[in-house]
Coordinates of C-alpha atoms in Angstrom, one line a residue:
Chain A
X997 CA 3.9 -33.7 -39.7
X998 CA 5.4 -31.2 -37.5
X999 CA 3.4 -28.4 -39.1
X1000 CA 0.0 -30.2 -38.7
X1001 CA 1.0 -30.7 -35.1
X1002 CA 1.5 -27.0 -34.7
X1003 CA -1.8 -26.2 -36.4
X1004 CA -3.7 -28.4 -33.9
X1005 CA -1.9 -26.8 -31.1
X1006 CA -2.8 -23.4 -32.4
X1007 CA -6.5 -24.3 -32.7
X1008 CA -6.5 -25.7 -29.1
X1009 CA -4.8 -22.5 -28.0
X1010 CA -7.4 -20.3 -29.8
X1011 CA -10.2 -22.2 -28.1
X1012 CA -8.5 -21.9 -24.7
X1013 CA -8.0 -18.1 -25.2
X1014 CA -11.6 -17.7 -26.1
X1015 CA -12.6 -19.6 -22.9
X1016 CA -10.3 -17.4 -20.9
X1017 CA -11.8 -14.3 -22.4
X1018 CA -15.3 -15.5 -21.5
X1019 CA -14.2 -16.3 -18.0
X1020 CA -12.7 -12.9 -17.5
X1021 CA -15.9 -11.2 -18.8
X1022 CA -18.0 -13.3 -16.6
X1023 CA -15.9 -12.5 -13.6
X1024 CA -16.1 -8.8 -14.3
X1025 CA -19.7 -8.3 -15.2
X1026 CA -22.0 -11.0 -13.9
X1027 CA -21.4 -10.5 -10.1
X1028 CA -21.5 -6.8 -10.6
X1029 CA -25.0 -7.1 -11.9
X1030 CA -26.2 -9.5 -9.3
X1031 CA -25.3 -7.5 -6.3
X1032 CA -27.8 -4.8 -6.3
X1033 CA -27.2 -3.4 -2.8
X1034 CA -27.4 0.0 -1.2
X1035 CA -24.0 1.5 -1.2
X1036 CA -22.1 4.1 0.8
X1037 CA -18.6 5.3 0.3
X1038 CA -16.1 6.9 2.7
X1039 CA -12.7 8.3 1.9
X1040 CA -10.1 10.4 3.8
X1041 CA -8.0 10.4 7.0
X1042 CA -5.8 7.3 7.5
X1043 CA -6.2 7.9 11.3
X1044 CA -10.0 7.6 11.1
X1045 CA -10.1 4.9 8.4
X1046 CA -9.5 1.8 10.7
X1047 CA -12.2 3.0 13.1
X1048 CA -14.6 3.9 10.3
X1049 CA -14.0 0.4 8.8
X1050 CA -14.8 -1.3 12.1
X1051 CA -18.0 0.8 12.5
X1052 CA -18.9 0.1 8.9
X1053 CA -18.6 -3.7 9.4
X1054 CA -20.8 -3.6 12.5
X1055 CA -23.4 -1.5 10.6
X1056 CA -23.3 -3.9 7.7
X1057 CA -23.9 -6.8 10.0
X1058 CA -26.9 -5.1 11.6
X1059 CA -28.3 -4.0 8.2
X1060 CA -28.0 -6.8 5.6
X1061 CA -27.9 -5.7 2.0
X1062 CA -26.0 -2.5 2.7
X1063 CA -22.4 -2.1 1.6
X1064 CA -20.0 0.5 3.0
X1065 CA -16.6 0.9 1.3
X1066 CA -13.9 2.8 3.3
X1067 CA -10.9 4.2 1.5
X1068 CA -7.9 6.2 2.8
X1069 CA -5.7 8.9 1.5
X1070 CA -5.6 11.6 4.2
X1071 CA -7.9 14.3 5.5
X1072 CA -7.4 16.6 2.6
X1073 CA -8.6 13.8 0.4
X1074 CA -11.6 13.4 2.6
X1075 CA -12.5 17.1 2.3
X1076 CA -11.9 17.1 -1.5
X1077 CA -13.9 13.9 -2.2
X1078 CA -16.8 14.9 0.0
X1079 CA -16.9 18.3 -1.8
X1080 CA -16.7 16.9 -5.3
X1081 CA -19.2 14.1 -4.5
X1082 CA -16.6 11.4 -5.2
X1083 CA -17.5 10.0 -1.8
X1084 CA -20.7 10.1 0.2
X1085 CA -18.8 10.9 3.4
X1086 CA -15.3 12.2 4.0
X1087 CA -13.2 11.4 7.0
X1088 CA -11.2 14.3 8.5
X1089 CA -9.1 14.0 11.7
X1090 CA -9.3 17.7 12.7
X1091 CA -11.9 20.4 13.1
X1092 CA -13.1 22.0 9.9
X1093 CA -11.4 25.3 8.8
X1094 CA -13.0 28.6 8.0
X1095 CA -12.7 27.8 4.3
X1096 CA -14.5 24.6 4.7
X1097 CA -17.9 25.8 6.0
X1098 CA -19.6 24.4 3.0
X1099 CA -19.2 21.0 4.7
X1100 CA -20.9 19.7 7.8
X1101 CA -18.8 17.9 10.4
X1102 CA -20.1 15.0 12.5
X1103 CA -17.7 14.2 15.3
X1104 CA -17.4 10.5 16.1
X1105 CA -14.5 10.5 18.6
X1106 CA -11.7 12.6 20.0
X1107 CA -7.9 12.1 19.8
X1108 CA -5.5 13.8 22.1
X1109 CA -2.0 14.7 21.0
X1110 CA 0.7 14.3 23.6
X1111 CA 4.4 15.0 23.6
X1112 CA 6.6 11.9 23.9
X1113 CA 10.2 11.5 25.0
X1114 CA 12.4 8.5 25.3
X1115 CA 11.9 6.8 28.7
X1116 CA 15.6 7.2 29.6
X1117 CA 15.2 11.0 29.4
X1118 CA 15.2 12.4 32.9
X1119 CA 13.1 15.4 31.9
X1120 CA 9.5 14.9 32.8
X1121 CA 7.9 18.4 32.8
X1122 CA 7.8 20.8 29.9
X1123 CA 6.0 24.1 29.4
X1124 CA 4.4 25.3 26.2
X1125 CA 7.2 27.9 25.8
X1126 CA 9.9 25.2 26.3
X1127 CA 8.3 23.0 23.6
X1128 CA 8.1 26.0 21.3
X1129 CA 11.8 26.8 21.9
X1130 CA 12.7 23.2 21.2
X1131 CA 10.8 23.0 18.0
X1132 CA 12.1 26.3 16.7
X1133 CA 15.7 25.2 17.5
X1134 CA 16.3 27.8 20.3
X1135 CA 16.9 25.0 22.7
X1136 CA 19.1 22.2 21.2
X1137 CA 20.4 20.3 24.2
X1138 CA 18.5 18.6 27.0
X1139 CA 21.1 20.1 29.5
X1140 CA 19.3 23.4 29.1
X1141 CA 16.2 21.8 30.5
X1142 CA 17.8 20.1 33.4
X1143 CA 18.5 16.9 31.5
X1144 CA 21.6 15.1 30.4
X1145 CA 24.1 16.6 28.0
X1146 CA 22.5 15.3 24.9
X1147 CA 21.4 16.9 21.6
X1148 CA 17.7 17.1 21.0
X1149 CA 16.4 15.3 18.0
X1150 CA 13.2 17.1 16.9
X1151 CA 10.7 14.7 15.3
X1152 CA 8.0 16.5 13.3
X1153 CA 5.1 15.2 11.2
X1154 CA 5.1 15.3 7.5
X1155 CA 3.3 18.1 5.6
X1156 CA -0.4 17.4 5.2
X1157 CA -0.8 15.4 8.4
X1158 CA -3.7 16.7 10.6
X1159 CA -1.6 16.1 13.7
X1160 CA 1.0 18.6 12.3
X1161 CA -1.7 21.3 11.7
X1162 CA -3.1 20.8 15.1
X1163 CA 0.3 21.0 16.7
X1164 CA 1.2 24.2 14.8
X1165 CA -2.1 25.8 15.5
X1166 CA -1.8 25.1 19.3
X1167 CA 1.7 26.4 19.6
X1168 CA 1.2 29.3 17.2
X1169 CA 4.0 28.2 14.9
X1170 CA 4.5 28.0 11.1
X1171 CA 5.9 24.8 9.7
X1172 CA 8.8 26.7 8.2
X1173 CA 9.9 27.8 11.7
X1174 CA 10.3 24.3 12.8
X1175 CA 13.9 22.9 12.8
X1176 CA 13.1 19.2 12.5
X1177 CA 15.7 16.5 12.3
X1178 CA 13.3 13.7 11.5
X1179 CA 10.0 13.9 9.5
X1180 CA 7.6 11.1 10.2
X1181 CA 4.2 10.1 8.8
X1182 CA 2.0 8.1 11.2
X1183 CA 1.8 7.7 15.0
X1184 CA 3.5 4.3 14.9
X1185 CA 6.4 5.7 13.0
X1186 CA 6.7 8.5 15.5
X1187 CA 6.7 6.1 18.5
X1188 CA 9.3 3.9 16.8
X1189 CA 11.5 6.9 16.1
X1190 CA 11.4 8.3 19.6
X1191 CA 11.8 4.8 21.2
X1192 CA 14.9 4.3 19.2
X1193 CA 16.6 7.6 20.1
X1194 CA 17.2 8.8 23.7
X1195 CA 17.5 12.4 22.6
X1196 CA 14.3 12.5 20.6
X1197 CA 11.1 14.5 21.2
X1198 CA 7.9 13.9 19.2
X1199 CA 4.2 14.2 19.4
X1200 CA 1.6 11.4 18.7
X1201 CA -1.9 10.3 19.6
X1202 CA -2.2 9.9 23.3
X1203 CA -4.2 6.7 23.1
X1204 CA -1.5 5.1 21.0
X1205 CA 1.2 6.4 23.3
X1206 CA -0.6 5.0 26.4
X1207 CA -1.0 1.6 24.7
X1208 CA 2.7 1.4 23.6
X1209 CA 3.9 2.4 27.0
X1210 CA 1.9 -0.4 28.7
X1211 CA 3.5 -2.8 26.2
X1212 CA 6.9 -1.7 27.5
X1213 CA 8.0 0.5 24.5
X1214 CA 10.7 3.0 25.8
X1215 CA 8.7 6.2 25.6
X1216 CA 7.0 8.4 28.2
X1217 CA 4.7 11.4 28.2
X1218 CA 6.0 14.4 30.1
X1219 CA 3.5 16.6 31.9
X1220 CA 2.9 19.6 29.7
X1221 CA 1.9 23.0 31.3
X1222 CA 0.9 21.1 34.4
X1223 CA -1.6 18.8 32.7
X1224 CA -1.1 15.1 32.4
X1225 CA -1.6 13.8 28.9
X1226 CA -4.0 10.8 29.2
X1227 CA -7.2 9.5 27.8
X1228 CA -8.9 10.6 31.0
X1229 CA -7.8 14.3 30.7
X1230 CA -8.7 14.4 27.0
X1231 CA -12.3 13.2 27.7
X1232 CA -12.7 15.6 30.6
X1233 CA -11.6 18.4 28.3
X1234 CA -8.7 19.4 30.6
X1235 CA -6.1 18.5 28.1
X1236 CA -5.9 21.3 25.5
X1237 CA -4.1 19.6 22.6
X1238 CA -6.8 17.4 21.2
X1239 CA -8.7 17.1 17.9
X1240 CA -12.1 15.8 16.8
X1241 CA -12.3 12.9 14.4
X1242 CA -15.0 13.9 12.0
X1243 CA -17.2 12.5 9.3
X1244 CA -17.9 15.3 6.9
X1245 CA -20.7 15.7 4.4
X1246 CA -21.9 18.2 1.9
X1247 CA -25.4 19.3 1.4
X1248 CA -28.5 17.2 2.0
X1249 CA -27.8 13.7 3.4
X1250 CA -29.2 10.5 1.9
X1251 CA -31.2 8.4 4.3
X1252 CA -28.5 5.8 4.5
X1253 CA -25.7 8.4 5.2
X1254 CA -27.8 9.9 7.9
X1255 CA -28.4 6.5 9.5
X1256 CA -24.8 5.6 9.3
X1257 CA -23.6 8.8 10.9
X1258 CA -26.1 8.5 13.8
X1259 CA -24.9 5.0 14.3
X1260 CA -21.2 6.1 14.3
X1261 CA -22.0 8.7 17.0
X1262 CA -24.1 6.3 19.2
X1263 CA -23.0 4.4 22.3
X1264 CA -23.2 1.3 20.2
X1265 CA -19.7 1.9 18.9
X1266 CA -18.0 3.1 22.1
X1267 CA -16.1 -0.2 22.4
X1268 CA -14.9 0.2 18.8
X1269 CA -13.7 3.7 19.4
X1270 CA -11.8 2.7 22.5
X1271 CA -10.5 -0.4 20.7
X1272 CA -8.7 2.0 18.3
X1273 CA -7.3 3.9 21.4
X1274 CA -9.4 7.0 20.7
X1275 CA -11.6 8.8 23.2
X1276 CA -15.3 8.0 22.8
X1277 CA -18.0 10.7 22.8
X1278 CA -19.9 11.6 25.9
X1279 CA -23.5 10.3 25.5
Chain B
X837 CA 48.0 -13.6 -2.1
X838 CA 46.0 -11.1 -4.1
X839 CA 44.1 -13.9 -5.5
X840 CA 43.2 -15.2 -2.1
X841 CA 42.2 -11.7 -0.9
X842 CA 40.0 -11.4 -3.9
X843 CA 38.2 -14.7 -3.5
X844 CA 37.7 -14.1 0.2
X845 CA 36.2 -10.7 -0.6
X846 CA 33.8 -12.4 -3.1
X847 CA 32.8 -15.0 -0.6
X848 CA 32.3 -12.4 2.1
X849 CA 30.1 -10.2 -0.1
X850 CA 27.9 -13.2 -1.0
X851 CA 27.6 -14.2 2.6
X852 CA 26.7 -10.6 3.6
X853 CA 23.9 -10.4 1.1
X854 CA 22.6 -13.9 2.1
X855 CA 22.8 -12.8 5.8
X856 CA 20.8 -9.7 5.1
X857 CA 18.0 -11.8 3.6
X858 CA 18.2 -14.4 6.4
X859 CA 18.1 -11.6 9.0
X860 CA 15.0 -10.1 7.6
X861 CA 13.2 -13.4 7.2
X862 CA 14.5 -14.6 10.6
X863 CA 13.3 -11.4 12.3
X864 CA 9.9 -11.7 10.7
X865 CA 9.6 -15.4 11.6
X866 CA 10.6 -14.7 15.2
X867 CA 8.0 -12.0 15.6
X868 CA 5.2 -13.3 13.3
X869 CA 5.4 -17.1 13.1
X870 CA 3.4 -17.6 16.3
X871 CA 0.6 -15.6 14.8
X872 CA 0.3 -17.7 11.6
X873 CA -2.1 -20.6 11.4
X874 CA -4.5 -22.0 8.8
X875 CA -7.2 -19.9 10.4
X876 CA -5.1 -16.8 10.0
X877 CA -4.6 -17.5 6.3
X878 CA -8.3 -18.2 5.6
X879 CA -10.4 -16.1 7.9
X880 CA -11.4 -12.4 7.6
X881 CA -9.6 -9.7 9.5
X882 CA -11.2 -8.4 12.7
X883 CA -10.6 -5.4 15.0
X884 CA -8.8 -3.4 12.2
X885 CA -6.6 -6.5 11.4
X886 CA -5.2 -7.0 15.0
X887 CA -7.1 -10.3 15.2
X888 CA -8.7 -12.6 12.6
X889 CA -6.9 -13.3 9.5
X890 CA -6.1 -12.2 5.9
X891 CA -8.3 -14.5 3.8
X892 CA -10.1 -11.8 1.7
X893 CA -6.9 -9.8 1.5
X894 CA -5.0 -12.8 0.0
X895 CA -7.8 -13.3 -2.5
X896 CA -7.8 -9.6 -3.5
X897 CA -4.0 -9.8 -3.9
X898 CA -4.1 -12.8 -6.1
X899 CA -6.9 -11.2 -8.3
X900 CA -4.9 -8.0 -8.6
X901 CA -1.8 -9.9 -9.7
X902 CA -3.9 -11.9 -12.0
X903 CA -5.3 -8.8 -13.8
X904 CA -1.8 -7.4 -13.9
X905 CA -0.3 -10.4 -15.6
X906 CA -3.2 -10.9 -17.9
X907 CA -2.5 -7.5 -19.3
X908 CA 1.2 -7.0 -18.9
X909 CA 2.3 -10.4 -20.2
X910 CA 0.9 -10.4 -23.7
X911 CA 1.3 -6.6 -24.2
X912 CA 4.8 -6.6 -22.9
X913 CA 5.9 -9.5 -25.0
X914 CA 4.4 -7.9 -28.1
X915 CA 6.1 -4.6 -27.5
X916 CA 9.4 -6.4 -26.8
X917 CA 9.1 -8.4 -30.0
X918 CA 8.3 -5.2 -32.0
X919 CA 11.4 -3.5 -30.5
X920 CA 13.7 -6.4 -31.0
X921 CA 12.5 -7.9 -34.3
X922 CA 10.4 -5.5 -36.2
X923 CA 12.5 -2.3 -36.0
X924 CA 16.0 -1.7 -37.3
X925 CA 18.8 -0.9 -34.9
X926 CA 19.1 2.9 -34.6
X927 CA 15.5 3.5 -35.6
X928 CA 14.5 6.9 -34.2
X929 CA 11.0 5.9 -33.1
X930 CA 12.1 2.8 -31.3
X931 CA 14.9 4.6 -29.6
X932 CA 12.4 7.2 -28.3
X933 CA 10.2 4.4 -27.1
X934 CA 13.1 2.8 -25.3
X935 CA 14.0 6.1 -23.7
X936 CA 10.3 6.6 -22.6
X937 CA 10.3 3.1 -21.1
X938 CA 13.5 3.7 -19.2
X939 CA 12.2 6.9 -17.8
X940 CA 8.9 5.2 -16.9
X941 CA 10.8 2.4 -15.1
X942 CA 12.3 5.0 -12.8
X943 CA 9.0 6.8 -11.9
X944 CA 8.1 6.3 -8.2
X945 CA 5.1 4.0 -7.7
X946 CA 3.0 6.7 -6.0
X947 CA 2.9 8.6 -9.3
X948 CA 1.4 5.4 -10.9
X949 CA -1.1 5.3 -8.1
X950 CA -2.2 8.9 -8.7
X951 CA -2.3 8.2 -12.5
X952 CA -4.3 5.0 -11.9
X953 CA -6.7 6.8 -9.6
X954 CA -7.2 9.7 -12.1
X955 CA -7.4 7.6 -15.2
X956 CA -8.8 4.1 -14.4
X957 CA -10.8 4.9 -11.3
X958 CA -12.2 8.3 -12.1
X959 CA -12.0 8.9 -15.9
X960 CA -12.8 5.4 -17.0
X961 CA -15.3 5.0 -14.0
X962 CA -13.8 1.9 -12.6
X963 CA -13.9 3.4 -9.1
X964 CA -11.8 1.8 -6.4
X965 CA -11.6 -1.7 -7.8
X966 CA -9.3 -4.7 -8.2
X967 CA -9.5 -4.1 -12.0
X968 CA -8.2 -0.5 -11.6
X969 CA -5.4 -1.7 -9.2
X970 CA -4.4 -4.5 -11.5
X971 CA -4.3 -2.2 -14.6
X972 CA -2.2 0.4 -12.7
X973 CA 0.3 -2.3 -11.7
X974 CA 0.4 -3.5 -15.2
X975 CA 1.3 0.0 -16.4
X976 CA 3.9 0.1 -13.6
X977 CA 5.7 -3.2 -14.4
X978 CA 5.5 -3.0 -18.2
X979 CA 8.7 -0.9 -18.7
X980 CA 11.0 -3.2 -16.9
X981 CA 9.3 -6.3 -18.3
X982 CA 9.5 -5.0 -21.9
X983 CA 13.1 -4.0 -21.6
X984 CA 14.2 -7.3 -20.0
X985 CA 12.4 -9.3 -22.7
X986 CA 13.8 -7.1 -25.4
X987 CA 17.4 -7.5 -24.2
X988 CA 16.8 -11.3 -24.1
X989 CA 15.5 -11.3 -27.6
X990 CA 18.4 -9.1 -28.9
X991 CA 20.8 -11.5 -27.3
X992 CA 19.6 -14.4 -29.4
X993 CA 22.2 -15.2 -32.0
X994 CA 21.5 -14.1 -35.6
X995 CA 22.1 -17.5 -37.0
X996 CA 18.8 -18.7 -35.4
X997 CA 16.9 -16.0 -37.4
X998 CA 18.8 -17.0 -40.6
X999 CA 18.1 -20.7 -39.9
X1000 CA 14.4 -19.9 -39.5
X1001 CA 14.4 -17.9 -42.7
X1002 CA 16.3 -20.7 -44.6
X1003 CA 13.6 -23.1 -43.5
X1004 CA 10.9 -20.8 -45.0
X1005 CA 9.3 -20.1 -41.6
X1006 CA 7.1 -17.0 -41.5
X1007 CA 8.2 -14.2 -39.2
X1008 CA 5.4 -15.0 -36.8
X1009 CA 6.3 -18.6 -36.4
X1010 CA 10.0 -17.7 -36.1
X1011 CA 9.2 -15.4 -33.3
X1012 CA 6.8 -17.8 -31.6
X1013 CA 8.7 -21.0 -32.0
X1014 CA 12.3 -20.0 -32.1
X1015 CA 13.1 -16.5 -30.7
X1016 CA 10.7 -16.3 -27.7
X1017 CA 11.7 -19.8 -26.4
X1018 CA 15.4 -18.9 -26.9
X1019 CA 14.8 -15.7 -24.8
X1020 CA 12.9 -17.6 -22.1
X1021 CA 15.4 -17.1 -19.3
X1022 CA 15.2 -13.3 -19.9
X1023 CA 11.4 -13.4 -20.1
X1024 CA 11.2 -15.3 -16.8
X1025 CA 13.6 -12.9 -15.2
X1026 CA 11.5 -9.9 -16.3
X1027 CA 8.4 -11.7 -15.1
X1028 CA 9.9 -12.4 -11.7
X1029 CA 11.0 -8.7 -11.3
X1030 CA 7.6 -7.5 -12.4
X1031 CA 5.6 -9.9 -10.1
X1032 CA 7.9 -9.1 -7.2
X1033 CA 7.4 -5.4 -7.6
X1034 CA 3.7 -5.7 -8.1
X1035 CA 3.2 -8.0 -5.1
X1036 CA 5.1 -5.7 -2.8
X1037 CA 3.4 -2.6 -4.1
X1038 CA 1.6 -0.3 -1.6
X1039 CA 1.5 3.3 -2.9
X1040 CA 0.1 2.5 -6.3
X1041 CA -2.7 0.5 -4.8
X1042 CA -4.0 2.6 -1.9
X1043 CA -5.7 5.0 -4.4
X1044 CA -6.7 2.3 -7.0
X1045 CA -7.7 -1.0 -5.5
X1046 CA -8.2 0.6 -2.2
X1047 CA -8.6 -0.3 1.5
X1048 CA -11.8 -2.4 1.7
X1049 CA -10.9 -5.7 3.4
X1050 CA -14.1 -7.6 2.5
X1051 CA -14.0 -10.7 0.4
X1052 CA -14.3 -9.4 -3.2
X1053 CA -17.2 -10.6 -5.3
X1054 CA -16.0 -9.3 -8.6
X1055 CA -13.1 -7.5 -10.2
X1056 CA -15.1 -4.2 -9.8
X1057 CA -15.0 -4.5 -6.0
X1058 CA -12.4 -2.7 -4.0
X1059 CA -10.0 -5.1 -2.4
X1060 CA -7.1 -4.5 0.0
X1061 CA -3.8 -5.9 -1.2
X1062 CA -1.5 -7.7 1.3
X1063 CA 1.2 -5.0 1.1
X1064 CA -1.4 -2.3 1.8
X1065 CA -2.6 -4.4 4.8
X1066 CA 0.9 -4.6 6.2
X1067 CA 1.4 -0.9 5.7
X1068 CA -1.8 -0.1 7.5
X1069 CA -1.2 -2.5 10.4
X1070 CA 2.3 -1.2 11.0
X1071 CA 1.6 2.5 10.5
X1072 CA -2.0 3.2 11.4
X1073 CA -3.1 0.4 13.7
X1074 CA -1.8 0.6 17.3
X1075 CA -1.0 -3.0 18.4
X1076 CA -1.1 -4.3 14.8
X1077 CA 2.6 -5.4 14.7
X1078 CA 2.2 -9.1 15.3
X1079 CA -0.4 -9.4 12.5
X1080 CA 1.8 -7.2 10.3
X1081 CA 4.8 -9.5 10.8
X1082 CA 2.7 -12.6 10.1
X1083 CA 1.2 -10.9 7.0
X1084 CA 4.7 -10.0 5.8
X1085 CA 5.8 -13.6 6.2
X1086 CA 2.9 -14.7 4.0
X1087 CA 3.8 -12.0 1.5
X1088 CA 7.4 -13.3 1.3
X1089 CA 6.2 -16.9 0.9
X1090 CA 3.8 -15.6 -1.8
X1091 CA 6.7 -13.9 -3.7
X1092 CA 8.9 -17.0 -3.5
X1093 CA 6.0 -19.1 -4.8
X1094 CA 5.4 -16.8 -7.7
X1095 CA 9.1 -16.9 -8.5
X1096 CA 9.1 -20.7 -8.6
X1097 CA 6.0 -20.7 -10.7
X1098 CA 7.4 -18.1 -13.2
X1099 CA 10.6 -20.1 -13.5
X1100 CA 8.7 -23.4 -14.0
X1101 CA 6.4 -21.8 -16.5
X1102 CA 9.1 -20.4 -18.6
X1103 CA 11.2 -23.6 -18.4
X1104 CA 8.3 -25.9 -19.3
X1105 CA 6.2 -23.9 -21.7
X1106 CA 8.9 -22.2 -23.7
X1107 CA 11.7 -24.8 -23.5
X1108 CA 9.5 -27.6 -24.6
X1109 CA 8.5 -25.6 -27.6
X1110 CA 12.1 -25.2 -28.5
X1111 CA 12.8 -28.9 -28.2
X1112 CA 10.0 -30.1 -30.6

């Protein structure tokens, strides 16, 4: 009795497993076949990705039947994937290097990098030389810069971040020279770190810093070499420490890629660029 | 005196751990609860996730977990059964497999992400897809799941095996009807650990299931998992904090729900089998 019961159960189970297998197969393959759309893929910088995704959504809305997939992973991934053809377009949050001339850069926005301090720090002017001295450990106390008697916590970006490369290039430093106390990844992390430490100094995207300051986060932007770090000075070109946000491609562009890039550079996306706290192109 | 000291230390420790959880959940609730609504849960994200909701992201998350479980559950149980029931204690091959599993359990998740990207996404041509993400997570949670189940099976008293043999049950039915049900609490614990780790995973998914926040149409579409969304909102999106906190609350609720389901599943499905 017990055994026949088990047998029936087993048969029922076998049927349900078969049903499940069919369902899984259907899920995997059928929709894949039915959506025969034009497709564009972007990978790269996690700074550019949220902006590219918003631009892609607007482009998809205006052009039904087109799908644009945006993936992240950092600028080096953007370069690599565009080069190897793993993506149609790479996203890179810096200018291309000498060794990357096989790729073409299409700038869609600019991002300025500003120095940030805790808002309680009385220091509000720094020169390039002073910043260099702080980051190389030659100045280790705010007292030496006319501030309070407090140790300086140097916040640096992690290896591989475009902001780091830009910072090092501008100040003519090598990463091994920097005596960092804290290594951070993204802008938000940098702002949170500096806002939580009255002795900290860091560098982040100016748009992000401006926004967080308006929200009352305890950070401020000192004037560097006499230039105020703001969206306005980045757009006007007065602020030297800025980087282009690029879409990069290799070789001949497909029609779709060309259309998308032109769209991403047009005035139609200015509100999206500003919505991500970047500086839009001059049209 | 010493006894009282000890018991107050025990109580204090328990209270401390409970307080830590309450603190986290309370903090998230304070910052994120006002952002949560039915619309938030069902609608698509807008403006890089600052406004809109998390509908497609929830669907992708559930699909990824579904793929993970569909692969890890049967495979893990079978390996655990093989280790506990089909090999002799001290067998060299099984010891080496155990060691390999323990090493694998300690590998950081980003390594699984890079492996998944290289193997599932590129080599097997799955691209950035829910399937690739789910399989990567399955590989990631398998070691802990297998070892927990194996320990549960080994803990089953030998008299149960002898009883099954005395009744003339085949090895298969002894495993299926006696041993697995008896190990149900361990299996459910392994399941809860695995699901918890998979649901909270970010690094392994950024390079496999990806960043796309559109509603997935098939398992071959890229889909952003909830944990990836939270990471992006708090790290890359200026002003994304309220949405990040709200999403984190949903994630915690999801993990609690999965735990309850896993517990209920093991209690009902396996215990009932034992009772008949």
